[in-house]
Amino acid sequence: MQPEIDQMQKAVSITDKAFRTVLDHIKPGLMEYEIEALISYEFTRHGANGFAYEPIVASGQDACVLHYTKNDKQCRDGDLVLMDFGAEYANYAADITRTIPVNGRYTKRQKEVYNAVLKVMKEAMQILTPGTVLSEYNQEVGKLVEKELVQLGILSQKDIDNQDPNNPLYRKYFMHGTSHFIGLDTHDIGNRYEPIQAGMAFTVEPGIYLRDEKIGVRIENDVIVTDNGVQDLAKDIPVEAEEIEELMNANN
Ligand code: GLY
Ligand code: MN
Ligand code: MN
C-alpha cells in the first residue's frame, strides 16, 4: 500500500542522512561504536524511533562475520568498514548496508570486489520480478556471484565444473540469501515459496566475503517490486565507489 511505502521511504531517507554524516566523519582511528553513535544521533534527530535492528559496524576481517554486533574495535587505515544499519520510522524498517574504505580510498583490490558486489546487486534487481519464486531467484543470484568469483580469481572454471551442485563453492564466499521481506519488521513475514507479487517489499543484499584478504563487502538496498522493474527506495544513498570516495574527501 502506498502509505506503507511512504513510511518505508522515510525510514530509508533518514538512513541516507545518517550514512552521509558517517562519510563526513569517518577516518582511521575512529572506534566502530563511535560510528554507531553518529548514526544513532542522526536517526533520533530526524524523527526515527531508533534502530530497526542491532546495527553492524564491522571493520577489517570482521566484515566477514555475518552477525558481528560488538562494534568495539578501532577502524584502521587501509581497512574497509561494513555498516549494516537501518532506521525505524512510524514502525516501518529500513535495512541498508554500505561498505566503505576507512581512509577514504578503496585499494585496487577492494574496489574490484566492491564493484563485483555492486554489479550483482544491480543484476539481482533486474530479476526480482513478479512471478519469480524467491528460492529460484536466490539460486540465480548465486550463479551471478559465482561468475564474479571467477573474475576475481577466487574460483576457477575447473573448480566449478567439478563442484557438488547441491553444495556450490560460491557459498563459502556468499553464505546468506540475497533478499528477504521487509516492512513492519526488518525480516518481515511472507511466503517464500509463492511467486513474488507486485507491491511486495524486499531487501537486495549480495555480498562477497574473502576472509584471507580481510575484505568483506555487502551492499543492501530496499526495493518495492512492480510490474515495471523494482522501485529502489535507496536509490539516493551513495553507492558507486567513486561517489563514496568523492564525498569522503570533499572537505580535505
Ligand atoms: N540487517 C540484517 C539483514 O540484513 O538481514
Ligand atoms: Mn541488513
Ligand atoms: Mn537485510
PDB file of C-alpha atoms and ligand atoms in Angstrom:
ATOM      1  CA  MET A   1       0.000   0.000   0.000  1.00  0.00           C
ATOM      2  CA  GLN A   2       1.234   3.465  -0.882  1.00  0.00           C
ATOM      3  CA  PRO A   3       1.009   4.865   2.683  1.00  0.00           C
ATOM      4  CA  GLU A   4       3.189   1.981   3.862  1.00  0.00           C
ATOM      5  CA  ILE A   5       5.691   2.581   1.078  1.00  0.00           C
ATOM      6  CA  ASP A   6       5.786   6.243   2.099  1.00  0.00           C
ATOM      7  CA  GLN A   7       6.746   5.329   5.673  1.00  0.00           C
ATOM      8  CA  MET A   8       9.395   2.909   4.446  1.00  0.00           C
ATOM      9  CA  GLN A   9      10.770   5.586   2.131  1.00  0.00           C
ATOM     10  CA  LYS A  10      11.020   7.929   5.094  1.00  0.00           C
ATOM     11  CA  ALA A  11      12.887   5.279   7.119  1.00  0.00           C
ATOM     12  CA  VAL A  12      15.310   4.793   4.208  1.00  0.00           C
ATOM     13  CA  SER A  13      15.752   8.549   3.707  1.00  0.00           C
ATOM     14  CA  ILE A  14      16.665   9.038   7.369  1.00  0.00           C
ATOM     15  CA  THR A  15      19.154   6.180   6.993  1.00  0.00           C
ATOM     16  CA  ASP A  16      20.600   8.031   3.985  1.00  0.00           C
ATOM     17  CA  LYS A  17      21.147  11.150   6.105  1.00  0.00           C
ATOM     18  CA  ALA A  18      22.976   9.124   8.743  1.00  0.00           C
ATOM     19  CA  PHE A  19      25.175   7.488   6.102  1.00  0.00           C
ATOM     20  CA  ARG A  20      26.200  10.860   4.692  1.00  0.00           C
ATOM     21  CA  THR A  21      27.166  12.021   8.180  1.00  0.00           C
ATOM     22  CA  VAL A  22      29.326   8.919   8.590  1.00  0.00           C
ATOM     23  CA  LEU A  23      31.014   9.666   5.238  1.00  0.00           C
ATOM     24  CA  ASP A  24      31.866  13.141   6.566  1.00  0.00           C
ATOM     25  CA  HIS A  25      33.330  11.918   9.855  1.00  0.00           C
ATOM     26  CA  ILE A  26      34.982   8.577   9.394  1.00  0.00           C
ATOM     27  CA  LYS A  27      38.780   8.408   9.491  1.00  0.00           C
ATOM     28  CA  PRO A  28      41.434   5.992  10.712  1.00  0.00           C
ATOM     29  CA  GLY A  29      41.394   5.690  14.493  1.00  0.00           C
ATOM     30  CA  LEU A  30      37.644   6.135  14.940  1.00  0.00           C
ATOM     31  CA  MET A  31      36.018   3.387  17.008  1.00  0.00           C
ATOM     32  CA  GLU A  32      33.251   1.303  15.486  1.00  0.00           C
ATOM     33  CA  TYR A  33      30.931   2.332  18.334  1.00  0.00           C
ATOM     34  CA  GLU A  34      31.605   5.982  17.553  1.00  0.00           C
ATOM     35  CA  ILE A  35      30.176   5.364  14.085  1.00  0.00           C
ATOM     36  CA  GLU A  36      27.196   3.640  15.699  1.00  0.00           C
ATOM     37  CA  ALA A  37      26.738   6.673  17.954  1.00  0.00           C
ATOM     38  CA  LEU A  38      26.827   9.079  14.993  1.00  0.00           C
ATOM     39  CA  ILE A  39      24.145   7.047  13.244  1.00  0.00           C
ATOM     40  CA  SER A  40      22.034   6.932  16.404  1.00  0.00           C
ATOM     41  CA  TYR A  41      22.338  10.709  16.774  1.00  0.00           C
ATOM     42  CA  GLU A  42      21.167  11.308  13.202  1.00  0.00           C
ATOM     43  CA  PHE A  43      18.302   8.823  13.497  1.00  0.00           C
ATOM     44  CA  THR A  44      16.928  10.492  16.613  1.00  0.00           C
ATOM     45  CA  ARG A  45      17.464  13.986  15.248  1.00  0.00           C
ATOM     46  CA  HIS A  46      15.461  13.183  12.134  1.00  0.00           C
ATOM     47  CA  GLY A  47      12.473  11.653  13.882  1.00  0.00           C
ATOM     48  CA  ALA A  48      13.183   7.937  13.747  1.00  0.00           C
ATOM     49  CA  ASN A  49      12.240   5.680  16.673  1.00  0.00           C
ATOM     50  CA  GLY A  50      15.818   4.461  16.633  1.00  0.00           C
ATOM     51  CA  PHE A  51      17.498   1.483  15.011  1.00  0.00           C
ATOM     52  CA  ALA A  52      15.199  -1.028  13.317  1.00  0.00           C
ATOM     53  CA  TYR A  53      17.664  -3.760  14.447  1.00  0.00           C
ATOM     54  CA  GLU A  54      21.018  -4.023  16.149  1.00  0.00           C
ATOM     55  CA  PRO A  55      23.493  -2.277  13.824  1.00  0.00           C
ATOM     56  CA  ILE A  56      26.614  -3.938  12.463  1.00  0.00           C
ATOM     57  CA  VAL A  57      29.720  -1.755  12.199  1.00  0.00           C
ATOM     58  CA  ALA A  58      32.401  -4.224  11.198  1.00  0.00           C
ATOM     59  CA  SER A  59      35.861  -3.135  10.104  1.00  0.00           C
ATOM     60  CA  GLY A  60      38.628  -5.273   8.648  1.00  0.00           C
ATOM     61  CA  GLN A  61      38.205  -9.013   8.811  1.00  0.00           C
ATOM     62  CA  ASP A  62      35.093  -8.745  10.999  1.00  0.00           C
ATOM     63  CA  ALA A  63      33.190  -7.655   7.898  1.00  0.00           C
ATOM     64  CA  CYS A  64      33.273 -11.385   7.127  1.00  0.00           C
ATOM     65  CA  VAL A  65      31.476 -12.195  10.411  1.00  0.00           C
ATOM     66  CA  LEU A  66      27.807 -12.082   9.419  1.00  0.00           C
ATOM     67  CA  HIS A  67      26.226 -11.094  12.706  1.00  0.00           C
ATOM     68  CA  TYR A  68      29.061  -9.059  14.193  1.00  0.00           C
ATOM     69  CA  THR A  69      27.466  -6.505  16.527  1.00  0.00           C
ATOM     70  CA  LYS A  70      30.252  -5.948  19.084  1.00  0.00           C
ATOM     71  CA  ASN A  71      31.264  -2.774  17.236  1.00  0.00           C
ATOM     72  CA  ASP A  72      34.147  -2.328  19.680  1.00  0.00           C
ATOM     73  CA  LYS A  73      37.279  -2.045  17.508  1.00  0.00           C
ATOM     74  CA  GLN A  74      39.257   0.818  16.173  1.00  0.00           C
ATOM     75  CA  CYS A  75      38.875   1.367  12.415  1.00  0.00           C
ATOM     76  CA  ARG A  76      42.291   1.041  10.823  1.00  0.00           C
ATOM     77  CA  ASP A  77      43.892   2.788   7.886  1.00  0.00           C
ATOM     78  CA  GLY A  78      43.593   0.598   4.787  1.00  0.00           C
ATOM     79  CA  ASP A  79      40.647  -1.428   6.072  1.00  0.00           C
ATOM     80  CA  LEU A  80      37.080  -1.473   4.842  1.00  0.00           C
ATOM     81  CA  VAL A  81      34.199  -0.978   7.227  1.00  0.00           C
ATOM     82  CA  LEU A  82      30.896  -2.698   6.567  1.00  0.00           C
ATOM     83  CA  MET A  83      27.904  -0.918   8.100  1.00  0.00           C
ATOM     84  CA  ASP A  84      24.524  -2.637   8.154  1.00  0.00           C
ATOM     85  CA  PHE A  85      22.022  -0.303   9.765  1.00  0.00           C
ATOM     86  CA  GLY A  86      18.510   0.994   9.317  1.00  0.00           C
ATOM     87  CA  ALA A  87      16.164   3.477  10.921  1.00  0.00           C
ATOM     88  CA  GLU A  88      12.730   2.587  12.177  1.00  0.00           C
ATOM     89  CA  TYR A  89      10.165   5.227  11.306  1.00  0.00           C
ATOM     90  CA  ALA A  90       6.464   5.016  12.231  1.00  0.00           C
ATOM     91  CA  ASN A  91       7.139   1.327  12.957  1.00  0.00           C
ATOM     92  CA  TYR A  92       8.488   0.674   9.432  1.00  0.00           C
ATOM     93  CA  ALA A  93      12.027  -0.584   8.986  1.00  0.00           C
ATOM     94  CA  ALA A  94      14.896   0.320   6.702  1.00  0.00           C
ATOM     95  CA  ASP A  95      17.682  -2.243   6.248  1.00  0.00           C
ATOM     96  CA  ILE A  96      20.671  -0.781   4.429  1.00  0.00           C
ATOM     97  CA  THR A  97      24.303  -1.860   4.086  1.00  0.00           C
ATOM     98  CA  ARG A  98      27.224   0.120   2.755  1.00  0.00           C
ATOM     99  CA  THR A  99      30.904  -0.860   2.742  1.00  0.00           C
ATOM    100  CA  ILE A 100      33.389   1.992   2.668  1.00  0.00           C
ATOM    101  CA  PRO A 101      37.151   2.493   2.979  1.00  0.00           C
ATOM    102  CA  VAL A 102      38.172   3.823   6.412  1.00  0.00           C
ATOM    103  CA  ASN A 103      40.725   6.205   4.850  1.00  0.00           C
ATOM    104  CA  GLY A 104      38.503   7.437   2.018  1.00  0.00           C
ATOM    105  CA  ARG A 105      40.080   5.453  -0.847  1.00  0.00           C
ATOM    106  CA  TYR A 106      39.398   1.868  -1.837  1.00  0.00           C
ATOM    107  CA  THR A 107      42.506  -0.102  -2.760  1.00  0.00           C
ATOM    108  CA  LYS A 108      42.528  -1.578  -6.256  1.00  0.00           C
ATOM    109  CA  ARG A 109      41.568  -4.965  -4.906  1.00  0.00           C
ATOM    110  CA  GLN A 110      38.914  -3.632  -2.541  1.00  0.00           C
ATOM    111  CA  LYS A 111      37.367  -1.752  -5.447  1.00  0.00           C
ATOM    112  CA  GLU A 112      37.392  -4.852  -7.650  1.00  0.00           C
ATOM    113  CA  VAL A 113      35.476  -6.782  -5.021  1.00  0.00           C
ATOM    114  CA  TYR A 114      33.192  -3.830  -4.290  1.00  0.00           C
ATOM    115  CA  ASN A 115      32.316  -3.371  -7.954  1.00  0.00           C
ATOM    116  CA  ALA A 116      31.667  -7.087  -8.331  1.00  0.00           C
ATOM    117  CA  VAL A 117      29.106  -6.962  -5.498  1.00  0.00           C
ATOM    118  CA  LEU A 118      27.541  -3.776  -6.862  1.00  0.00           C
ATOM    119  CA  LYS A 119      27.188  -5.367 -10.291  1.00  0.00           C
ATOM    120  CA  VAL A 120      25.438  -8.367  -8.743  1.00  0.00           C
ATOM    121  CA  MET A 121      23.096  -6.078  -6.781  1.00  0.00           C
ATOM    122  CA  LYS A 122      22.059  -4.283  -9.967  1.00  0.00           C
ATOM    123  CA  GLU A 123      21.604  -7.571 -11.833  1.00  0.00           C
ATOM    124  CA  ALA A 124      19.627  -9.066  -8.939  1.00  0.00           C
ATOM    125  CA  MET A 125      17.229  -6.107  -9.054  1.00  0.00           C
ATOM    126  CA  GLN A 126      16.575  -6.912 -12.717  1.00  0.00           C
ATOM    127  CA  ILE A 127      15.443 -10.454 -11.951  1.00  0.00           C
ATOM    128  CA  LEU A 128      13.371  -9.635  -8.865  1.00  0.00           C
ATOM    129  CA  THR A 129      10.138  -9.583 -10.853  1.00  0.00           C
ATOM    130  CA  PRO A 130       6.525 -10.607 -10.255  1.00  0.00           C
ATOM    131  CA  GLY A 131       6.133 -14.359 -10.760  1.00  0.00           C
ATOM    132  CA  THR A 132       9.645 -15.250  -9.616  1.00  0.00           C
ATOM    133  CA  VAL A 133       9.993 -17.618  -6.671  1.00  0.00           C
ATOM    134  CA  LEU A 134      12.467 -16.471  -4.032  1.00  0.00           C
ATOM    135  CA  SER A 135      14.374 -19.770  -3.834  1.00  0.00           C
ATOM    136  CA  GLU A 136      14.947 -19.816  -7.619  1.00  0.00           C
ATOM    137  CA  TYR A 137      15.920 -16.160  -7.589  1.00  0.00           C
ATOM    138  CA  ASN A 138      18.453 -16.861  -4.829  1.00  0.00           C
ATOM    139  CA  GLN A 139      19.981 -19.629  -6.931  1.00  0.00           C
ATOM    140  CA  GLU A 140      20.193 -17.344  -9.933  1.00  0.00           C
ATOM    141  CA  VAL A 141      21.922 -14.660  -7.910  1.00  0.00           C
ATOM    142  CA  GLY A 142      24.286 -17.329  -6.567  1.00  0.00           C
ATOM    143  CA  LYS A 143      25.286 -18.037 -10.168  1.00  0.00           C
ATOM    144  CA  LEU A 144      25.978 -14.336 -10.713  1.00  0.00           C
ATOM    145  CA  VAL A 145      28.215 -14.258  -7.638  1.00  0.00           C
ATOM    146  CA  GLU A 146      29.949 -17.410  -8.878  1.00  0.00           C
ATOM    147  CA  LYS A 147      30.780 -15.643 -12.135  1.00  0.00           C
ATOM    148  CA  GLU A 148      32.237 -12.697 -10.258  1.00  0.00           C
ATOM    149  CA  LEU A 149      34.317 -15.010  -8.066  1.00  0.00           C
ATOM    150  CA  VAL A 150      35.895 -16.435 -11.222  1.00  0.00           C
ATOM    151  CA  GLN A 151      36.671 -12.912 -12.462  1.00  0.00           C
ATOM    152  CA  LEU A 152      38.234 -12.129  -9.089  1.00  0.00           C
ATOM    153  CA  GLY A 153      40.453 -15.207  -9.318  1.00  0.00           C
ATOM    154  CA  ILE A 154      38.866 -16.872  -6.278  1.00  0.00           C
ATOM    155  CA  LEU A 155      37.292 -19.799  -8.148  1.00  0.00           C
ATOM    156  CA  SER A 156      38.343 -21.402 -11.413  1.00  0.00           C
ATOM    157  CA  GLN A 157      36.033 -22.758 -14.081  1.00  0.00           C
ATOM    158  CA  LYS A 158      37.546 -26.169 -13.382  1.00  0.00           C
ATOM    159  CA  ASP A 159      36.544 -25.917  -9.679  1.00  0.00           C
ATOM    160  CA  ILE A 160      33.016 -25.060 -10.785  1.00  0.00           C
ATOM    161  CA  ASP A 161      32.811 -27.876 -13.318  1.00  0.00           C
ATOM    162  CA  ASN A 162      33.739 -30.328 -10.557  1.00  0.00           C
ATOM    163  CA  GLN A 163      31.657 -28.899  -7.741  1.00  0.00           C
ATOM    164  CA  ASP A 164      28.784 -30.646  -5.975  1.00  0.00           C
ATOM    165  CA  PRO A 165      25.727 -28.894  -7.456  1.00  0.00           C
ATOM    166  CA  ASN A 166      23.914 -29.256  -4.115  1.00  0.00           C
ATOM    167  CA  ASN A 167      26.736 -27.502  -2.318  1.00  0.00           C
ATOM    168  CA  PRO A 168      28.222 -24.960  -4.738  1.00  0.00           C
ATOM    169  CA  LEU A 169      31.604 -23.497  -3.897  1.00  0.00           C
ATOM    170  CA  TYR A 170      30.447 -19.884  -4.015  1.00  0.00           C
ATOM    171  CA  ARG A 171      28.612 -20.454  -0.722  1.00  0.00           C
ATOM    172  CA  LYS A 172      31.938 -20.274   1.060  1.00  0.00           C
ATOM    173  CA  TYR A 173      32.182 -16.625  -0.027  1.00  0.00           C
ATOM    174  CA  PHE A 174      28.477 -15.716  -0.108  1.00  0.00           C
ATOM    175  CA  MET A 175      26.738 -17.559   2.686  1.00  0.00           C
ATOM    176  CA  HIS A 176      23.413 -15.803   3.033  1.00  0.00           C
ATOM    177  CA  GLY A 177      20.283 -15.193   0.997  1.00  0.00           C
ATOM    178  CA  THR A 178      20.011 -12.210  -1.342  1.00  0.00           C
ATOM    179  CA  SER A 179      16.587 -10.932  -0.343  1.00  0.00           C
ATOM    180  CA  HIS A 180      14.100 -11.083   2.491  1.00  0.00           C
ATOM    181  CA  PHE A 181      10.715  -9.495   3.029  1.00  0.00           C
ATOM    182  CA  ILE A 182      10.833  -6.144   4.824  1.00  0.00           C
ATOM    183  CA  GLY A 183       8.143  -3.853   6.225  1.00  0.00           C
ATOM    184  CA  LEU A 184       6.916  -3.538   9.787  1.00  0.00           C
ATOM    185  CA  ASP A 185       9.698  -5.904  10.719  1.00  0.00           C
ATOM    186  CA  THR A 186      13.205  -5.885   9.278  1.00  0.00           C
ATOM    187  CA  HIS A 187      12.764  -9.567   8.470  1.00  0.00           C
ATOM    188  CA  ASP A 188       9.071  -9.401   7.753  1.00  0.00           C
ATOM    189  CA  ILE A 189       6.839 -12.408   7.272  1.00  0.00           C
ATOM    190  CA  GLY A 190       5.924 -13.630   3.810  1.00  0.00           C
ATOM    191  CA  ASN A 191       5.647 -16.886   1.917  1.00  0.00           C
ATOM    192  CA  ARG A 192       8.982 -17.552   0.231  1.00  0.00           C
ATOM    193  CA  TYR A 193       7.560 -20.465  -1.755  1.00  0.00           C
ATOM    194  CA  GLU A 194       4.869 -18.497  -3.541  1.00  0.00           C
ATOM    195  CA  PRO A 195       5.587 -16.354  -6.595  1.00  0.00           C
ATOM    196  CA  ILE A 196       6.568 -12.778  -5.867  1.00  0.00           C
ATOM    197  CA  GLN A 197       3.849 -10.195  -6.482  1.00  0.00           C
ATOM    198  CA  ALA A 198       3.948  -6.533  -7.429  1.00  0.00           C
ATOM    199  CA  GLY A 199       3.793  -4.359  -4.312  1.00  0.00           C
ATOM    200  CA  MET A 200       5.945  -6.649  -2.166  1.00  0.00           C
ATOM    201  CA  ALA A 201       8.933  -5.106  -0.383  1.00  0.00           C
ATOM    202  CA  PHE A 202      12.331  -6.819  -0.261  1.00  0.00           C
ATOM    203  CA  THR A 203      15.929  -6.152   0.543  1.00  0.00           C
ATOM    204  CA  VAL A 204      18.538  -6.861  -2.157  1.00  0.00           C
ATOM    205  CA  GLU A 205      21.812  -7.632  -0.394  1.00  0.00           C
ATOM    206  CA  PRO A 206      24.506  -9.629  -2.153  1.00  0.00           C
ATOM    207  CA  GLY A 207      27.945  -9.900  -0.603  1.00  0.00           C
ATOM    208  CA  ILE A 208      31.399 -11.360  -1.163  1.00  0.00           C
ATOM    209  CA  TYR A 209      33.480 -12.248   1.880  1.00  0.00           C
ATOM    210  CA  LEU A 210      37.187 -13.002   1.394  1.00  0.00           C
ATOM    211  CA  ARG A 211      38.437 -13.696   4.886  1.00  0.00           C
ATOM    212  CA  ASP A 212      42.016 -14.367   3.761  1.00  0.00           C
ATOM    213  CA  GLU A 213      42.192 -10.919   2.172  1.00  0.00           C
ATOM    214  CA  LYS A 214      40.444  -9.114   5.065  1.00  0.00           C
ATOM    215  CA  ILE A 215      37.818  -7.991   2.571  1.00  0.00           C
ATOM    216  CA  GLY A 216      34.110  -8.355   3.262  1.00  0.00           C
ATOM    217  CA  VAL A 217      31.693  -6.395   1.092  1.00  0.00           C
ATOM    218  CA  ARG A 218      27.923  -6.335   1.305  1.00  0.00           C
ATOM    219  CA  ILE A 219      25.656  -3.761  -0.309  1.00  0.00           C
ATOM    220  CA  GLU A 220      21.991  -3.700   0.657  1.00  0.00           C
ATOM    221  CA  ASN A 221      19.106  -1.653  -0.698  1.00  0.00           C
ATOM    222  CA  ASP A 222      15.363  -1.890  -0.036  1.00  0.00           C
ATOM    223  CA  VAL A 223      13.022  -2.163  -3.016  1.00  0.00           C
ATOM    224  CA  ILE A 224       9.368  -2.493  -3.963  1.00  0.00           C
ATOM    225  CA  VAL A 225       8.601  -4.980  -6.736  1.00  0.00           C
ATOM    226  CA  THR A 226       6.467  -3.519  -9.521  1.00  0.00           C
ATOM    227  CA  ASP A 227       5.299  -4.706 -12.936  1.00  0.00           C
ATOM    228  CA  ASN A 228       7.912  -2.412 -14.496  1.00  0.00           C
ATOM    229  CA  GLY A 229      11.062  -3.210 -12.546  1.00  0.00           C
ATOM    230  CA  VAL A 230      11.816  -2.513  -8.919  1.00  0.00           C
ATOM    231  CA  GLN A 231      11.293   0.828  -7.222  1.00  0.00           C
ATOM    232  CA  ASP A 232      14.558   1.289  -5.357  1.00  0.00           C
ATOM    233  CA  LEU A 233      13.816   3.161  -2.134  1.00  0.00           C
ATOM    234  CA  ALA A 234      17.575   3.554  -1.537  1.00  0.00           C
ATOM    235  CA  LYS A 235      18.433   4.946  -4.969  1.00  0.00           C
ATOM    236  CA  ASP A 236      19.614   8.238  -3.440  1.00  0.00           C
ATOM    237  CA  ILE A 237      22.002   6.649  -0.948  1.00  0.00           C
ATOM    238  CA  PRO A 238      25.507   6.904  -2.424  1.00  0.00           C
ATOM    239  CA  VAL A 239      26.637   3.531  -3.699  1.00  0.00           C
ATOM    240  CA  GLU A 240      29.078   3.999  -6.596  1.00  0.00           C
ATOM    241  CA  ALA A 241      32.645   3.636  -5.309  1.00  0.00           C
ATOM    242  CA  GLU A 242      33.725   6.903  -6.944  1.00  0.00           C
ATOM    243  CA  GLU A 243      30.846   8.876  -5.410  1.00  0.00           C
ATOM    244  CA  ILE A 244      31.624   7.484  -1.960  1.00  0.00           C
ATOM    245  CA  GLU A 245      35.300   8.425  -2.355  1.00  0.00           C
ATOM    246  CA  GLU A 246      34.387  11.888  -3.560  1.00  0.00           C
ATOM    247  CA  LEU A 247      32.079  12.536  -0.606  1.00  0.00           C
ATOM    248  CA  MET A 248      34.631  11.186   1.854  1.00  0.00           C
ATOM    249  CA  ASN A 249      37.306  13.509   0.505  1.00  0.00           C
ATOM    250  CA  ALA A 250      35.105  16.554  -0.049  1.00  0.00           C
ATOM    251  CA  ASN A 251      36.374  18.523   2.964  1.00  0.00           C
ATOM    252  CA  ASN A 252      40.054  17.604   2.809  1.00  0.00           C
TER     253      ASN A 252
HETATM  254  N1  GLY B   1      20.432  -6.464   8.946  1.00  0.00           N
HETATM  255  C1  GLY B   1      20.038  -7.796   8.816  1.00  0.00           C
HETATM  256  C2  GLY B   1      19.914  -8.200   7.443  1.00  0.00           C
HETATM  257  O1  GLY B   1      20.490  -7.581   6.556  1.00  0.00           O
HETATM  258  O2  GLY B   1      19.203  -9.092   7.099  1.00  0.00           O
HETATM  259 MN    MN B   2      20.957  -5.579   6.738  1.00  0.00          MN
HETATM  260 MN    MN B   3      18.680  -7.499   5.265  1.00  0.00          MN
END
